[in-house]
Coordinates of C-alpha atoms in Angstrom, one line a residue:
Chain A
M1 CA -99.2 -46.4 -11.9
M2 CA -97.5 -48.0 -8.9
G3 CA -100.2 -48.5 -6.4
H4 CA -103.4 -46.7 -5.9
G5 CA -103.9 -43.0 -5.2
D6 CA -101.7 -42.1 -2.2
I7 CA -98.6 -43.9 -3.3
D8 CA -98.6 -42.3 -6.8
Q9 CA -99.4 -38.9 -5.4
L10 CA -96.5 -39.2 -2.9
I11 CA -94.1 -40.1 -5.7
T12 CA -95.4 -37.3 -7.8
M13 CA -95.1 -34.7 -5.1
L14 CA -91.6 -35.8 -4.1
A15 CA -90.5 -35.8 -7.7
R16 CA -91.5 -32.1 -8.0
L17 CA -89.0 -31.1 -5.3
P18 CA -85.8 -29.5 -6.7
G19 CA -82.9 -32.1 -6.6
L20 CA -85.2 -35.1 -7.0
G21 CA -86.1 -36.9 -10.2
P22 CA -88.7 -39.6 -10.8
R23 CA -86.2 -42.4 -9.7
S24 CA -85.0 -40.7 -6.5
A25 CA -88.6 -39.8 -5.7
R26 CA -89.6 -43.5 -6.0
R27 CA -86.7 -44.6 -3.8
A28 CA -87.5 -41.9 -1.2
A29 CA -91.2 -42.8 -1.3
L30 CA -90.4 -46.5 -0.8
A31 CA -88.1 -45.8 2.1
L32 CA -90.9 -43.7 3.8
L33 CA -93.6 -46.3 3.1
R34 CA -91.4 -49.1 4.5
Q35 CA -91.2 -47.2 7.9
P36 CA -94.5 -45.4 8.2
E37 CA -94.3 -45.1 12.0
S38 CA -90.6 -44.4 12.5
R39 CA -89.9 -42.3 9.4
M40 CA -92.9 -41.1 7.5
L41 CA -95.1 -39.8 10.4
P42 CA -92.2 -38.0 12.1
L43 CA -91.3 -36.2 8.9
A44 CA -95.0 -35.4 8.2
H45 CA -95.4 -33.9 11.7
L46 CA -92.2 -31.9 11.4
M47 CA -93.3 -30.5 8.1
E48 CA -96.7 -29.6 9.5
R49 CA -95.0 -27.8 12.5
A50 CA -92.4 -26.1 10.3
A51 CA -95.1 -24.8 8.0
T52 CA -96.4 -22.6 10.8
S53 CA -93.3 -22.2 13.0
V54 CA -90.9 -21.0 10.2
K55 CA -91.4 -17.4 9.2
T56 CA -89.5 -14.7 7.2
C57 CA -87.4 -12.4 9.3
S58 CA -88.9 -8.9 9.0
L59 CA -85.5 -7.3 9.3
C60 CA -83.3 -9.3 6.9
G61 CA -85.5 -11.8 5.0
N62 CA -83.9 -14.9 6.5
L63 CA -86.1 -17.9 7.4
D64 CA -86.2 -18.8 11.0
T65 CA -88.6 -19.9 13.8
V66 CA -88.3 -16.5 15.4
D67 CA -88.8 -13.0 14.0
P68 CA -86.3 -11.2 14.1
C69 CA -84.2 -14.2 13.3
H70 CA -81.4 -15.5 15.4
I71 CA -78.8 -13.8 13.2
C72 CA -80.4 -10.3 13.6
T73 CA -80.6 -10.7 17.4
D74 CA -77.1 -12.2 17.9
A75 CA -75.3 -9.6 20.0
G76 CA -72.0 -11.1 19.0
R77 CA -72.4 -10.1 15.3
D78 CA -71.3 -6.9 13.7
R79 CA -74.4 -4.9 13.0
G80 CA -72.4 -2.3 11.1
L81 CA -71.7 -4.8 8.3
I82 CA -74.6 -6.0 6.2
C83 CA -74.2 -8.6 3.4
V84 CA -76.8 -8.5 0.7
V85 CA -77.6 -11.8 -0.9
E86 CA -80.2 -13.0 -3.4
T87 CA -81.8 -15.9 -1.6
V88 CA -81.9 -17.7 1.8
G89 CA -79.9 -20.5 0.1
D90 CA -77.1 -18.0 -0.4
L91 CA -77.3 -16.9 3.2
W92 CA -77.1 -20.5 4.3
A93 CA -74.0 -21.0 2.1
L94 CA -72.2 -18.1 3.7
E95 CA -73.2 -19.2 7.2
R96 CA -71.9 -22.7 6.5
A97 CA -68.6 -21.2 5.4
G98 CA -68.6 -19.1 8.6
V99 CA -66.9 -16.3 6.8
H100 CA -69.3 -13.4 7.5
R101 CA -69.8 -12.1 11.0
G102 CA -72.2 -9.3 10.2
G103 CA -75.9 -9.2 9.3
Y104 CA -77.7 -9.9 6.1
Q105 CA -80.3 -8.6 3.7
V106 CA -82.0 -11.2 1.6
L107 CA -83.3 -9.6 -1.6
G108 CA -85.5 -12.6 -2.6
G109 CA -84.2 -12.4 -6.2
T110 CA -82.5 -10.1 -8.7
L111 CA -83.7 -7.4 -11.0
S112 CA -84.7 -9.3 -14.2
A113 CA -86.4 -7.9 -17.2
L114 CA -87.0 -11.5 -18.4
A115 CA -88.7 -12.6 -15.2
G116 CA -90.4 -9.3 -14.9
L117 CA -88.8 -8.5 -11.6
G118 CA -88.4 -4.8 -10.9
P119 CA -87.1 -2.8 -7.9
D120 CA -90.5 -3.1 -6.1
D121 CA -90.1 -6.9 -6.1
L122 CA -86.9 -6.9 -4.1
N123 CA -86.8 -6.9 -0.3
V124 CA -84.6 -3.8 0.1
R125 CA -86.7 -1.4 2.3
P126 CA -85.5 -2.9 5.6
L127 CA -81.9 -2.3 4.5
F128 CA -82.4 1.4 3.9
E129 CA -84.4 1.6 7.2
R130 CA -81.5 0.1 9.1
I131 CA -79.1 2.5 7.3
E132 CA -81.3 5.5 8.2
E133 CA -81.3 4.4 11.9
G134 CA -77.5 4.7 11.8
G135 CA -74.7 2.3 12.7
V136 CA -74.3 0.7 9.3
R137 CA -70.7 1.3 8.0
E138 CA -70.6 -1.1 5.1
V139 CA -72.8 -3.0 2.8
I140 CA -71.3 -6.0 1.0
L141 CA -73.0 -7.1 -2.2
A142 CA -72.7 -10.9 -2.4
L143 CA -74.7 -11.4 -5.6
S144 CA -74.3 -14.0 -8.3
A145 CA -71.8 -13.2 -11.1
T146 CA -74.6 -13.1 -13.7
V147 CA -76.0 -10.3 -15.8
E148 CA -79.0 -10.0 -13.4
G149 CA -76.7 -10.0 -10.4
A150 CA -74.5 -7.3 -11.9
T151 CA -77.5 -5.2 -12.8
T152 CA -78.9 -5.5 -9.3
A153 CA -75.5 -4.6 -7.8
H154 CA -75.3 -1.5 -10.0
W155 CA -78.8 -0.4 -9.1
L156 CA -78.2 -1.0 -5.4
Q157 CA -74.9 0.9 -5.5
E158 CA -76.6 3.9 -7.0
R159 CA -79.3 3.9 -4.4
L160 CA -76.8 3.5 -1.6
L161 CA -74.5 6.3 -2.8
P162 CA -76.4 9.1 -1.2
T163 CA -76.4 7.3 2.2
G164 CA -72.6 7.7 2.5
V165 CA -72.3 4.0 3.5
A166 CA -69.3 2.1 2.1
V167 CA -70.5 -0.3 -0.6
T168 CA -68.3 -3.2 -1.5
R169 CA -68.8 -6.4 -3.5
V170 CA -67.4 -9.8 -3.1
G171 CA -64.2 -10.2 -5.0
H172 CA -62.0 -12.7 -6.8
G173 CA -63.2 -16.2 -6.5
V174 CA -66.7 -16.0 -7.7
P175 CA -66.6 -17.7 -11.1
M176 CA -68.3 -15.8 -13.9
G177 CA -71.7 -17.1 -14.7
G178 CA -71.8 -19.1 -11.5
A179 CA -74.3 -18.9 -8.7
L180 CA -73.2 -18.1 -5.1
D181 CA -75.1 -21.1 -3.7
V182 CA -72.9 -23.8 -5.2
L183 CA -69.4 -22.5 -4.2
D184 CA -67.1 -24.2 -1.8
D185 CA -66.2 -22.5 1.6
G186 CA -62.7 -21.6 0.5
T187 CA -63.9 -19.7 -2.6
L188 CA -66.5 -17.9 -0.5
A189 CA -63.9 -16.9 2.0
A190 CA -61.5 -15.7 -0.7
A191 CA -64.3 -13.7 -2.3
L192 CA -65.2 -12.0 1.0
T193 CA -61.6 -11.2 1.8
A194 CA -60.9 -9.7 -1.6
R195 CA -63.9 -7.4 -1.6
R196 CA -63.3 -4.0 -3.1
S197 CA -64.9 -0.5 -3.1
L198 CA -67.3 0.2 -5.9
Chain B
M1 CA -76.7 -24.6 11.6
M2 CA -79.0 -22.9 9.1
G3 CA -81.8 -21.6 11.3
H4 CA -83.1 -22.9 14.5
G5 CA -84.5 -26.3 15.3
D6 CA -87.2 -27.1 12.8
I7 CA -85.3 -26.0 9.7
D8 CA -82.2 -27.9 10.6
Q9 CA -84.2 -31.0 11.5
L10 CA -86.1 -30.8 8.2
I11 CA -82.9 -30.7 6.2
T12 CA -81.4 -33.5 8.3
M13 CA -84.5 -35.8 7.8
L14 CA -84.7 -35.1 4.1
A15 CA -80.9 -35.7 3.7
R16 CA -81.4 -39.2 5.2
L17 CA -83.8 -40.3 2.4
P18 CA -82.1 -42.4 -0.3
G19 CA -81.4 -40.4 -3.4
L20 CA -80.9 -37.1 -1.5
G21 CA -77.6 -35.7 -0.3
P22 CA -77.1 -32.6 2.0
R23 CA -77.3 -30.2 -0.9
S24 CA -80.5 -31.5 -2.5
A25 CA -82.0 -31.8 1.0
R26 CA -81.3 -28.1 1.5
R27 CA -82.8 -27.2 -1.9
A28 CA -85.9 -29.3 -1.2
A29 CA -86.3 -27.9 2.3
L30 CA -86.0 -24.3 0.9
A31 CA -88.6 -25.0 -1.8
L32 CA -91.0 -26.4 0.9
L33 CA -90.4 -23.5 3.3
R34 CA -91.0 -21.0 0.6
Q35 CA -94.5 -22.4 -0.1
P36 CA -95.6 -23.6 3.3
E37 CA -99.4 -23.5 2.5
S38 CA -99.4 -24.7 -1.1
R39 CA -96.5 -27.2 -0.9
M40 CA -95.3 -28.2 2.5
L41 CA -98.7 -28.7 4.2
P42 CA -100.2 -30.8 1.4
L43 CA -97.2 -33.1 1.3
A44 CA -97.3 -33.4 5.1
H45 CA -101.0 -34.3 5.1
L46 CA -100.5 -36.8 2.3
M47 CA -97.6 -38.5 4.2
E48 CA -99.7 -38.6 7.3
R49 CA -102.6 -40.2 5.4
A50 CA -100.3 -42.6 3.5
A51 CA -98.7 -43.8 6.7
T52 CA -102.0 -45.4 7.7
S53 CA -103.7 -46.0 4.3
V54 CA -100.8 -47.9 2.7
K55 CA -100.4 -51.5 3.8
T56 CA -98.6 -54.6 2.7
C57 CA -100.7 -57.0 0.6
S58 CA -101.1 -60.2 2.6
L59 CA -101.1 -62.2 -0.6
C60 CA -98.1 -60.9 -2.6
G61 CA -96.3 -58.4 -0.3
N62 CA -96.9 -55.4 -2.6
L63 CA -97.7 -52.0 -1.0
D64 CA -101.2 -50.6 -1.7
T65 CA -104.0 -48.8 0.0
V66 CA -106.1 -52.0 -0.2
D67 CA -105.4 -55.5 1.0
P68 CA -105.3 -57.7 -1.2
C69 CA -103.7 -55.2 -3.5
H70 CA -105.1 -54.1 -6.9
I71 CA -102.8 -56.5 -8.7
C72 CA -103.9 -59.5 -6.8
T73 CA -107.6 -58.7 -7.3
D74 CA -107.3 -57.7 -10.9
A75 CA -109.5 -60.2 -12.8
G76 CA -107.7 -59.4 -16.0
R77 CA -104.4 -60.7 -14.8
D78 CA -103.1 -64.3 -15.2
R79 CA -103.2 -65.9 -11.7
G80 CA -101.4 -69.0 -13.0
L81 CA -98.3 -67.0 -13.5
I82 CA -96.4 -65.6 -10.5
C83 CA -93.3 -63.5 -10.7
V84 CA -91.0 -63.6 -7.7
V85 CA -89.2 -60.3 -7.0
E86 CA -87.0 -59.1 -4.1
T87 CA -88.5 -55.8 -3.4
V88 CA -91.6 -53.6 -4.1
G89 CA -89.2 -51.4 -6.1
D90 CA -88.6 -54.3 -8.4
L91 CA -92.3 -54.9 -8.7
W92 CA -92.8 -51.2 -9.6
A93 CA -90.0 -51.5 -12.3
L94 CA -91.8 -54.5 -13.9
E95 CA -95.2 -52.7 -13.7
R96 CA -93.7 -49.6 -15.3
A97 CA -92.3 -51.8 -18.1
G98 CA -95.8 -53.4 -18.5
V99 CA -94.2 -56.7 -19.5
H100 CA -95.7 -59.1 -16.9
R101 CA -99.5 -59.8 -16.9
G102 CA -99.5 -62.3 -14.0
G103 CA -99.2 -61.9 -10.2
Y104 CA -96.3 -61.3 -7.9
Q105 CA -94.6 -62.5 -4.8
V106 CA -92.4 -59.9 -3.1
L107 CA -89.7 -61.7 -1.0
G108 CA -88.6 -58.6 0.9
G109 CA -85.0 -59.5 0.3
T110 CA -82.7 -62.3 -0.6
L111 CA -80.9 -65.0 1.4
S112 CA -77.8 -63.5 2.7
A113 CA -75.3 -64.9 5.1
L114 CA -73.7 -61.5 5.4
A115 CA -76.9 -59.7 6.3
G116 CA -78.0 -62.6 8.4
L117 CA -81.1 -63.2 6.3
G118 CA -82.3 -66.9 6.3
P119 CA -85.3 -68.6 4.7
D120 CA -87.6 -67.5 7.6
D121 CA -86.9 -63.9 6.8
L122 CA -88.3 -64.2 3.3
N123 CA -92.0 -63.7 2.5
V124 CA -92.6 -67.0 0.7
R125 CA -95.3 -68.7 2.6
P126 CA -98.2 -67.0 0.6
L127 CA -96.6 -68.3 -2.6
F128 CA -96.7 -71.9 -1.4
E129 CA -100.2 -71.5 -0.1
R130 CA -101.3 -70.2 -3.5
I131 CA -99.6 -73.1 -5.2
E132 CA -101.3 -75.6 -2.8
E133 CA -104.7 -74.0 -3.6
G134 CA -104.0 -74.9 -7.2
G135 CA -104.1 -72.9 -10.4
V136 CA -100.5 -71.8 -10.4
R137 CA -98.7 -73.1 -13.6
E138 CA -95.5 -71.2 -13.6
V139 CA -93.3 -69.3 -11.1
I140 CA -90.9 -66.8 -12.8
L141 CA -87.9 -65.9 -10.6
A142 CA -87.0 -62.3 -11.4
L143 CA -84.2 -61.9 -8.9
S144 CA -81.1 -59.7 -9.1
A145 CA -78.0 -61.3 -10.9
T146 CA -76.0 -61.2 -7.7
V147 CA -74.6 -64.0 -5.6
E148 CA -77.5 -63.5 -3.1
G149 CA -80.0 -63.5 -5.9
A150 CA -78.6 -66.7 -7.4
T151 CA -78.5 -68.4 -4.0
T152 CA -82.1 -67.4 -3.4
A153 CA -83.2 -68.6 -6.8
H154 CA -81.5 -72.0 -6.3
W155 CA -83.1 -72.4 -2.8
L156 CA -86.5 -71.5 -4.2
Q157 CA -86.1 -73.8 -7.1
E158 CA -85.4 -76.7 -4.8
R159 CA -88.4 -75.9 -2.6
L160 CA -90.7 -75.6 -5.7
L161 CA -89.5 -78.8 -7.3
P162 CA -91.9 -81.1 -5.3
T163 CA -94.9 -78.9 -6.2
G164 CA -94.6 -79.8 -9.9
V165 CA -95.0 -76.1 -10.9
A166 CA -92.8 -75.0 -13.8
V167 CA -90.0 -72.8 -12.5
T168 CA -88.3 -70.3 -14.8
R169 CA -86.0 -67.4 -14.3
V170 CA -85.7 -64.2 -16.3
G171 CA -83.2 -64.6 -19.1
H172 CA -80.7 -62.7 -21.2
G173 CA -80.7 -59.0 -20.6
V174 CA -80.1 -58.9 -16.8
P175 CA -76.5 -57.6 -16.6
M176 CA -74.3 -59.6 -14.2
G177 CA -73.9 -57.9 -10.9
G178 CA -76.7 -55.5 -11.7
A179 CA -79.9 -55.0 -9.7
L180 CA -83.3 -55.4 -11.4
D181 CA -84.6 -52.1 -10.1
V182 CA -82.3 -50.0 -12.3
L183 CA -82.9 -51.7 -15.7
D184 CA -84.7 -50.0 -18.6
D185 CA -88.0 -51.3 -19.9
G186 CA -86.6 -52.9 -23.0
T187 CA -84.1 -55.0 -21.1
L188 CA -86.8 -56.1 -18.6
A189 CA -89.0 -57.1 -21.6
A190 CA -86.1 -59.1 -23.2
A191 CA -85.4 -60.8 -19.9
L192 CA -89.0 -61.9 -19.4
T193 CA -89.4 -63.1 -22.9
A194 CA -86.1 -65.1 -22.9
R195 CA -86.9 -66.9 -19.6
R196 CA -85.9 -70.5 -19.5
S197 CA -86.6 -73.7 -17.5
L198 CA -84.4 -74.5 -14.6

């Protein structure tokens, strides 16, 4: 449409990224094409490197260039406190807010009959392994306030009950129907502070 | 902030692209990192290829993988009719609308005292060379309806006067203060159809 081959393909691939539409993809492509040496090549090389350097943390499911990730190996963090989140985006949101000083467990989704996601599709095994090893006092469930999030929280709570570990969930502040990823820092802080026993 | 090195850098570089903010850059980065093999590497390789394959057309200033570009070499297009635009984005907008069947001249900007852009900074030489070679009947000025666009149109009109070529400008439909790039196809079609002599 616009030029031949590569330009069209670049716009198409950029437009498929979440957060970009056809117009912003065209603007981004044009900005890159205008500065091939100083802008497009560095980004291409960075993406190439990141595709191999970034891995999933085998302990918590976070994305990082090291495994275990820098959060899991941070001696300054409370290993007795583990916050369960749905996605790495949610983990990023909590880290930006700087309100959680423990570790994480990234489930990689929620239980969802509609999406065909069952217990085996969630990354929970490392959580129970860490609990078995001892030292975990509390598991905070920071899941979205959706039907799927609540179902997942309920299921996890039942599985965690026999372990004797305290299970809490983030409290007031998470708007019903909202996803954790889009909240402001203040709301996230309030939700963590107002957590309550299940 | 989010992970180490590469992840932060990827988010930062994506956030600098026009049309993306910090949030959409994070979402895009996460989508790429989740599918390194099927999504991130193909985009990286495409960008690497495009950085060398895409060049500026020496005739009209368009971006294409061939020089002269496919518009300049298209035998089906009217070479006697040249549409002058500010940017490649404007050329793309007119091509999407499919309302211009002639050639183009991409200036690469407008005269602007504020931005320190003078006549020497505009890509106009190829236009006058093509006029001198003969065969050009009409030059359509499709510039933004801004002070800079009007100044540039006036300056070009004066320079084109001695050549005897008809000079027109796009007509009704271009909203005052608006940029050409953001118009819908119908408005662009109306503007081209209603062009008038200067």
